[in-house]
XYZ file of N, CA, C and O in Angstrom:
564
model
N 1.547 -24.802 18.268
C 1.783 -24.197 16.974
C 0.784 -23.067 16.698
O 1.218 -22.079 16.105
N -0.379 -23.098 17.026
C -1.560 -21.534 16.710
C -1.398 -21.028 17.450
O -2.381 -20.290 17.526
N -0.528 -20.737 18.516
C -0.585 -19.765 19.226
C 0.896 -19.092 18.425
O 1.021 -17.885 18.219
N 2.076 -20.256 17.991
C 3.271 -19.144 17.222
C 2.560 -18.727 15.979
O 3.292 -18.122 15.196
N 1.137 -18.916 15.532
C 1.063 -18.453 14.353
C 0.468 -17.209 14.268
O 0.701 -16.295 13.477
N -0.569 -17.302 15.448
C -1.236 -16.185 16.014
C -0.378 -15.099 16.644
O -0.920 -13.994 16.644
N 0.817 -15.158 17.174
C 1.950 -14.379 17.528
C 2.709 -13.527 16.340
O 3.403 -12.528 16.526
N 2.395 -14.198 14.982
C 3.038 -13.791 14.200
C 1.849 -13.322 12.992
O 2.149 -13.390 11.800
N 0.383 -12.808 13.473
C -0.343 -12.478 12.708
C -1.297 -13.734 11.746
O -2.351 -13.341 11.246
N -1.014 -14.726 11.601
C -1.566 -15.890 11.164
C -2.862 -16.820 11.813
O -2.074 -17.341 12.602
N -3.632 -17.208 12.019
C -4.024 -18.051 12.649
C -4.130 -19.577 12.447
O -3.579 -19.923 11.402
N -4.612 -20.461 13.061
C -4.585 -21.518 12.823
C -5.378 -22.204 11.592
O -5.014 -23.198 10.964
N -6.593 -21.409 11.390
C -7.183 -22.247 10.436
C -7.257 -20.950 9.384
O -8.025 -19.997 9.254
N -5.884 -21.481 8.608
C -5.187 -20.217 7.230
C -6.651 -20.516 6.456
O -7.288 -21.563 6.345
N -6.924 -19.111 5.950
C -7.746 -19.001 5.357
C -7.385 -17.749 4.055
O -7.839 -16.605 4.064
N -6.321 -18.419 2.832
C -5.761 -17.643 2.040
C -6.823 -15.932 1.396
O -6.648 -14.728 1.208
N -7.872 -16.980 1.303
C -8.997 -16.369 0.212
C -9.359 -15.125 0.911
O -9.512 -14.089 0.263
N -9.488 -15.153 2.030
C -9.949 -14.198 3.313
C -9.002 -13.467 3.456
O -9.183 -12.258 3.316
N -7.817 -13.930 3.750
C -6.552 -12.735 3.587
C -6.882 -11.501 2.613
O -7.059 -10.306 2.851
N -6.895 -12.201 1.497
C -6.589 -11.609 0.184
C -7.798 -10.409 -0.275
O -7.727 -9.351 -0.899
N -9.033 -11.243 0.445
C -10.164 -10.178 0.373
C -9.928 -8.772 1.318
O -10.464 -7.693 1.063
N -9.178 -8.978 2.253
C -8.581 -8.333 3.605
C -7.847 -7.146 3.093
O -7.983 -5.928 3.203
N -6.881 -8.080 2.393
C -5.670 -6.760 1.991
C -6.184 -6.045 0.836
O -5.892 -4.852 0.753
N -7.372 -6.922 -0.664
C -7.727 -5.673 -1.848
C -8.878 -4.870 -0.677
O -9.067 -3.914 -1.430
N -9.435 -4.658 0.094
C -10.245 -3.828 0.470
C -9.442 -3.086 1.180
O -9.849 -1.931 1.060
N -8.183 -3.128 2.105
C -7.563 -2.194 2.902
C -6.881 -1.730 1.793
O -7.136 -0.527 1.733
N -6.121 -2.055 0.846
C -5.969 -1.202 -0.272
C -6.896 -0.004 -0.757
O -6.667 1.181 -0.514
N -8.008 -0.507 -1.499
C -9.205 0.300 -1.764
C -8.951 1.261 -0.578
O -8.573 2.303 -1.114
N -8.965 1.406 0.516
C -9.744 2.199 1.516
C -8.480 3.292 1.796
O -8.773 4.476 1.966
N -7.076 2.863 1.839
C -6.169 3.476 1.490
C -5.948 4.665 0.302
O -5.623 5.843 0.449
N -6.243 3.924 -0.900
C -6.230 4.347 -1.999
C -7.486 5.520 -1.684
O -7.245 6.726 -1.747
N -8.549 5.096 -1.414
C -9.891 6.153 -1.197
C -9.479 7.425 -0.122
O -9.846 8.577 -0.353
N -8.694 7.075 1.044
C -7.543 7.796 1.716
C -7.749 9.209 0.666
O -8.576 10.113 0.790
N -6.989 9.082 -0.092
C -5.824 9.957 -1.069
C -7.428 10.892 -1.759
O -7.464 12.123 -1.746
N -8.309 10.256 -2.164
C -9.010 10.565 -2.688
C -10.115 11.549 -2.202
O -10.837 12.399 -2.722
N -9.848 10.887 -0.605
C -10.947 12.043 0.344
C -10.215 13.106 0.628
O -10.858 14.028 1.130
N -8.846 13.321 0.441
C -7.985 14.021 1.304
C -7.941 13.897 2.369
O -8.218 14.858 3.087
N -7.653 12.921 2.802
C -7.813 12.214 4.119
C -6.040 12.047 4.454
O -5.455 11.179 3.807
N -5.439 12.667 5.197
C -3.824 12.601 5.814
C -4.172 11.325 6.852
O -3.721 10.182 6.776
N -4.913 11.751 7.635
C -4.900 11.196 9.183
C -5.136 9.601 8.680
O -4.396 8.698 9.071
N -6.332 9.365 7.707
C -6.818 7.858 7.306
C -5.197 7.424 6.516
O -4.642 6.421 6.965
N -4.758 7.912 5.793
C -3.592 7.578 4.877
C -2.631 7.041 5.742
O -2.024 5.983 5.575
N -2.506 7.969 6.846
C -1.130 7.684 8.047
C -1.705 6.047 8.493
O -0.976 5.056 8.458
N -3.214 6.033 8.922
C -3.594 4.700 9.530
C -3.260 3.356 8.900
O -3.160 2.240 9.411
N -3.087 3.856 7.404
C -2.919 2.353 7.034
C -0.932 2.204 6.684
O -0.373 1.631 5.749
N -0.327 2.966 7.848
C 0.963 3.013 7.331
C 1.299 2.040 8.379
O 0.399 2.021 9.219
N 2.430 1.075 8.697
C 3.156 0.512 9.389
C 3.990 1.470 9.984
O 4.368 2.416 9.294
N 4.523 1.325 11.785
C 5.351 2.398 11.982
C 6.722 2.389 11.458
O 7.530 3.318 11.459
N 6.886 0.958 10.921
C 8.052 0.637 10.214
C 8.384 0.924 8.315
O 9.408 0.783 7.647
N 6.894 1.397 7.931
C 7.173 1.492 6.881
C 7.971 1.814 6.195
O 8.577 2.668 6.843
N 8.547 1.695 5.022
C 9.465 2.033 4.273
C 8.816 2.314 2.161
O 8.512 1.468 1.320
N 8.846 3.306 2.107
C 8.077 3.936 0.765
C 9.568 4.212 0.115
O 10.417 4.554 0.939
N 10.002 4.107 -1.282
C 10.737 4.070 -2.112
C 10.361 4.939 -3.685
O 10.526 4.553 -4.843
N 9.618 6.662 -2.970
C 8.998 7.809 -2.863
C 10.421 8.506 -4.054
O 10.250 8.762 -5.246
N 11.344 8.623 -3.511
C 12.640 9.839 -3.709
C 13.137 8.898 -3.986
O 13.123 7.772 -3.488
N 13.916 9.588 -5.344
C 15.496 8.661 -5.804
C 16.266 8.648 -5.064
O 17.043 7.698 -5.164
N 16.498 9.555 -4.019
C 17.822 9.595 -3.456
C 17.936 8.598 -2.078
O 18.994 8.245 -1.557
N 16.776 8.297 -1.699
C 16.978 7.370 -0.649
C 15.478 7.102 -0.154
O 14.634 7.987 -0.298
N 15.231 6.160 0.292
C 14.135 5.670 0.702
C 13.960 6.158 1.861
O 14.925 6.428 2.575
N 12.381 6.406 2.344
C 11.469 7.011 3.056
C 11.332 6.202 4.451
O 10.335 5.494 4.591
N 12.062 6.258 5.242
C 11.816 5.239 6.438
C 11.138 5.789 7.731
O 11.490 6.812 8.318
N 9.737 4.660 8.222
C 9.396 5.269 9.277
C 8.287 6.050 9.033
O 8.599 7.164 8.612
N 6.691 5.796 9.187
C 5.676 6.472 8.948
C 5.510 7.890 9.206
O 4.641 8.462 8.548
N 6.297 8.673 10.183
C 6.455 9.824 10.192
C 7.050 10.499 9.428
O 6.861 11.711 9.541
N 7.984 10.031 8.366
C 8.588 10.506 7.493
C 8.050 10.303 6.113
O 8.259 11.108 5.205
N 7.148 8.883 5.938
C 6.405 8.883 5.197
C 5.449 9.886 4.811
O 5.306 10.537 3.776
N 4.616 9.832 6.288
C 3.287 11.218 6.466
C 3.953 12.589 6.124
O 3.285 13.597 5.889
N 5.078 12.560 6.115
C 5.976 14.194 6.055
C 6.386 14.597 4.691
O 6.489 15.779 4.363
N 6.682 13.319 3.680
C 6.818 13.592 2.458
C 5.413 13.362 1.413
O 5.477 13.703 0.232
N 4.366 12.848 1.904
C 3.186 12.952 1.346
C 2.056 14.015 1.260
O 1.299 14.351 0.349
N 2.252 14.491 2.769
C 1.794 15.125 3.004
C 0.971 16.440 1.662
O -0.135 16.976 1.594
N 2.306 16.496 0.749
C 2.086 17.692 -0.661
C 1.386 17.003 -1.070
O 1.197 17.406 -2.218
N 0.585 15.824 -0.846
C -0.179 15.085 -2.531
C -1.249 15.233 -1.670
O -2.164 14.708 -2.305
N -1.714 15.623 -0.609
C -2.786 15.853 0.065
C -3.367 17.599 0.120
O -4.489 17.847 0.561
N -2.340 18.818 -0.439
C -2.593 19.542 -0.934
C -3.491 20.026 -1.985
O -3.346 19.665 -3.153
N -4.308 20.739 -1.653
C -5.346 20.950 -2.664
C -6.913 20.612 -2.887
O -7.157 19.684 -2.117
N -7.558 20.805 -3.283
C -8.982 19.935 -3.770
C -8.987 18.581 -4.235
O -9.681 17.754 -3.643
N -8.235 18.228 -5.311
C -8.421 17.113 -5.488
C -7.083 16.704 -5.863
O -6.036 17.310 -6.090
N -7.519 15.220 -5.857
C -5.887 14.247 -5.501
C -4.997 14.359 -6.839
O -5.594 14.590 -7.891
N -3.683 14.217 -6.849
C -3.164 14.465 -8.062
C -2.623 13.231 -9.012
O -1.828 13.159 -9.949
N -3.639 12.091 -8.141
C -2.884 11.119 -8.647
C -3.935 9.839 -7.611
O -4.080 9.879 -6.389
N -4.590 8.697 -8.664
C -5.170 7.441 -7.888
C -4.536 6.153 -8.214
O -3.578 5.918 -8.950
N -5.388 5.246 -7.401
C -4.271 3.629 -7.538
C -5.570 2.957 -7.045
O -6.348 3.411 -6.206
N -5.671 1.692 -7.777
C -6.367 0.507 -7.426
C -5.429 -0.912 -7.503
O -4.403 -0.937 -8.184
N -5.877 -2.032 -6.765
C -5.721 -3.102 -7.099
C -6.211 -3.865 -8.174
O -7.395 -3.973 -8.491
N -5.011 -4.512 -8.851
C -5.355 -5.473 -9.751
C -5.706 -6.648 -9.769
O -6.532 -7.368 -10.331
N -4.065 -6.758 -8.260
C -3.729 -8.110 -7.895
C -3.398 -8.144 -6.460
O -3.021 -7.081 -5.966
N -3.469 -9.116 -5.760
C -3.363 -9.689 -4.647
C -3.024 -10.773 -3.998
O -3.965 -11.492 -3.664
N -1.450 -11.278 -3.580
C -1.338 -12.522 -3.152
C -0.784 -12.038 -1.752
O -0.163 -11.056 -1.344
N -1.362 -13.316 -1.158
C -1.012 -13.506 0.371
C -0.166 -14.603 0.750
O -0.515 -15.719 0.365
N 1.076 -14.473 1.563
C 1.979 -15.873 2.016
C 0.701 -16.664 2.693
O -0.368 -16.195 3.082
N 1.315 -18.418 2.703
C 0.070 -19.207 3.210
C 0.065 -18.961 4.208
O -0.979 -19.548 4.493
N 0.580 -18.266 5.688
C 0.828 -18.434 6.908
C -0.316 -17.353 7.434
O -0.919 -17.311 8.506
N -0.405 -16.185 5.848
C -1.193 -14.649 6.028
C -0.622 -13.920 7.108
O -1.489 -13.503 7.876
N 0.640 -13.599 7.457
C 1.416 -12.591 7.758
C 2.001 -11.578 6.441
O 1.852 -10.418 6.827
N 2.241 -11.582 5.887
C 2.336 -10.862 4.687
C 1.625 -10.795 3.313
O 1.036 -11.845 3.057
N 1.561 -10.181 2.703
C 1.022 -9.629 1.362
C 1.091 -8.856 0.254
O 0.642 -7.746 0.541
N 1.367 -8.898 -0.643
C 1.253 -8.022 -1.805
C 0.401 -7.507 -2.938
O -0.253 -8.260 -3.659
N 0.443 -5.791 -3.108
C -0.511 -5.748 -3.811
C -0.010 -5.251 -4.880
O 1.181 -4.957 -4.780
N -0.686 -4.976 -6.245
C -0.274 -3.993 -6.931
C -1.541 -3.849 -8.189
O -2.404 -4.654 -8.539
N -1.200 -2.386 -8.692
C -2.253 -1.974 -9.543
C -1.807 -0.692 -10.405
O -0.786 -0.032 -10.209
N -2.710 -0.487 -11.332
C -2.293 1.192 -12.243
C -2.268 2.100 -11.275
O -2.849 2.137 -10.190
N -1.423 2.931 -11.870
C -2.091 4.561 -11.043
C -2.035 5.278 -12.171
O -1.358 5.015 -13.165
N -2.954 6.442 -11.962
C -3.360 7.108 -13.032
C -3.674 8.514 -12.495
O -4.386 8.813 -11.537
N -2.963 9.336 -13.353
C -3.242 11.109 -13.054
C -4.511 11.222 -12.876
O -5.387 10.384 -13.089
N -4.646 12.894 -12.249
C -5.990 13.226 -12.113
C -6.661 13.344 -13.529
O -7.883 13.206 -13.591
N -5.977 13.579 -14.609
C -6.654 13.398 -16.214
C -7.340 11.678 -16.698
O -7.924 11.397 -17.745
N -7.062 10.903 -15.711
C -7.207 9.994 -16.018
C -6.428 8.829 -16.866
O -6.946 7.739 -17.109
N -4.619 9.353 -17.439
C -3.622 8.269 -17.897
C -3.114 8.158 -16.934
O -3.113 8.700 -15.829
N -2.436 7.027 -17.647
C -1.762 6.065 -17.025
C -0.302 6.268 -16.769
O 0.514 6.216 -17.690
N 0.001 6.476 -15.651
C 1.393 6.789 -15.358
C 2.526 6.030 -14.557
O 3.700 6.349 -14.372
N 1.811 4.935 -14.143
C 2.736 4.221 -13.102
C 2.177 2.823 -12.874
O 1.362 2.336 -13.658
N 2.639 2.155 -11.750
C 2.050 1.177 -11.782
C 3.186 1.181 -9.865
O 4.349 1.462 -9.575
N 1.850 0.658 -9.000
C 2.429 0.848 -7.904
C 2.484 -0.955 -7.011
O 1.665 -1.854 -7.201
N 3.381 -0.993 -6.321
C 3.617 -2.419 -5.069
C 3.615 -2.070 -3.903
O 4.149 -1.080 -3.402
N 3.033 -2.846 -3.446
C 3.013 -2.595 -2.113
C 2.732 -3.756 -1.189
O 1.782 -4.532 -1.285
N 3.996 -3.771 0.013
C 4.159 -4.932 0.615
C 3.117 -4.705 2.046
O 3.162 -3.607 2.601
N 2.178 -5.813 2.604
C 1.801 -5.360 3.826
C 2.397 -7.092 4.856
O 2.908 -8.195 4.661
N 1.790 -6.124 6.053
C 1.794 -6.715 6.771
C 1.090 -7.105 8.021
O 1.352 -6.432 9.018
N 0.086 -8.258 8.152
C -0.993 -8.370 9.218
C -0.896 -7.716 10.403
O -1.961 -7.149 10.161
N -0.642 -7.341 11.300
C 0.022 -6.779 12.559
C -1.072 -7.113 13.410
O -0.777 -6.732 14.543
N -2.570 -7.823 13.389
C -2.995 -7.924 14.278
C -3.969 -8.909 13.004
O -3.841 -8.976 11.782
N -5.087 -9.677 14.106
C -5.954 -10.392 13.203
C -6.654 -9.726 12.359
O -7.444 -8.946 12.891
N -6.653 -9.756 10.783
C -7.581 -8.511 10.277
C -7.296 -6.986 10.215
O -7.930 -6.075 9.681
N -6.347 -6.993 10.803
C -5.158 -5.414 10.742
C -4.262 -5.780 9.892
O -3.492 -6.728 10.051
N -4.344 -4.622 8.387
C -3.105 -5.173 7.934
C -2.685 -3.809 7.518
O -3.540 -3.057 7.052
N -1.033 -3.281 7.681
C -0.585 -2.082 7.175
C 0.393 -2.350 6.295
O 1.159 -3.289 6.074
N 0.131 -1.078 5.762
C 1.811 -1.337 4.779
C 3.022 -0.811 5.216
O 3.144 0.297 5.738
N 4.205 -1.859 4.935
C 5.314 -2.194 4.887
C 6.675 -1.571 4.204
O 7.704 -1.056 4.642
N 6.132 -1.895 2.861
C 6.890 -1.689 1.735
C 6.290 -0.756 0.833
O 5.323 -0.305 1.446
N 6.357 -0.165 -0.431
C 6.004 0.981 -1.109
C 6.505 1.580 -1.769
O 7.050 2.648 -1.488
N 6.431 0.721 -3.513
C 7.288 1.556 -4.130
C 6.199 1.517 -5.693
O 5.546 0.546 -6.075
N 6.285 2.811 -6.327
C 6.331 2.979 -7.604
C 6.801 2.938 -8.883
O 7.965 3.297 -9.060
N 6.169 2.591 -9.783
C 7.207 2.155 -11.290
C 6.650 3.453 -12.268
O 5.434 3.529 -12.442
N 7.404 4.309 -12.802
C 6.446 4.529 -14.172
C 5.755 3.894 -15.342
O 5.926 2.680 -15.455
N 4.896 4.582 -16.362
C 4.212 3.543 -16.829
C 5.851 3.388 -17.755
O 6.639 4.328 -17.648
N 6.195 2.304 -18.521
C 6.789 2.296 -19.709
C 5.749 3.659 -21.031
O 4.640 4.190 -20.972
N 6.964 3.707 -22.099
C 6.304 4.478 -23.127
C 5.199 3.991 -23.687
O 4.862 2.835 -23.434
N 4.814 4.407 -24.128
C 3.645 3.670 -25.458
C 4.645 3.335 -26.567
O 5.685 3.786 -27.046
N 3.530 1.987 -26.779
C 4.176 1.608 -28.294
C 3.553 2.121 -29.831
O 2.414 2.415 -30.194
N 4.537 2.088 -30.355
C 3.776 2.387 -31.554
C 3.524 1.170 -32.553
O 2.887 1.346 -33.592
C-alpha cells in the first residue's frame, strides 16, 4: 500500500498539517512570482496539465497556453494585481489541494477572490492544476 500511495504523490505516514504548510508557502512563492515579475518562476509552479478559467470564452488548457495568456500581467514595473492565501485544505491521502484567498489591485482593493486546485506531483512538489477567479461581489450599503 505506500508504495501505491507514494506512486500517487502521498506517502505512507499522511502528514495533513505538513501538506497544508507545503501548499500556503508554494502559494506565497507563486503569488511573490507575479510580484517579482518573475514569468519563468510563475510557469514553475504551473502543472503541464493545468487548466486556468482566465477568459469567458473558454478555459486556458495546458501551461503553455497558460504562460501565453499571462504573460500581459507580467508587463510592466509593477504587478497589476496580488493574491494571498487565506485558506488551505489538503485530501487525507495529500495528492491534492486547495487554496484560496483575496486578490487585490495594485491600489490596494479588493477585487476578486481567487481558487486554486493543486496537485503533489512529486514528494513536496506541488503545482497547480486548476485556476479560477471570482470577482469581489458589490459593496453593501
Amino acid at each position: 500500500m505506500a508504495g501505491v500511495l507514494m506512486a500517487h504523490g502521498g506517502d505512507a505516514a499522511a502528514d495533513p498539517a505538513r501538506w497544508q504548510a507545503e501548499v500556503a508557502a508554494a502559494e506565497h512563492a507563486f503569488a511573490r512570482s507575479m510580484a517579482a515579475r518573475d514569468l519563468a518562476a510563475f510557469s514553475g509552479w504551473l502543472s503541464e496539465q493545468a487548466v486556468f478559467f482566465t477568459t469567458p470564452d473558454a478555459p486556458l488548457r495546458g501551461k503553455a497556453a497558460v504562460v501565453g495568456h499571462w504573460q500581459r500581467f507580467f508587463d510592466g514595473p509593477a504587478a497589476p494585481f496580488s493574491w494571498a492565501p487565506d485558506r488551505v485544505e489538503v485530501l487525507a491521502d495529500g495528492t491534492l489541494a486547495h487554496s484560496s484567498g483575496p486578490v487585490h489591485a495594485a491600489d490596494g482593493r479588493l477585487i476578486g477572490r481567487f481558487n486554486s486546485i493543486w496537485r503533489q506531483e512529486a514528494p513536496g512538489v506541488w503545482r497547480v492544476v486548476f485556476d479560477r477567479g471570482e470577482a469581489a461581489p458589490p459593496p453593501t450599503r
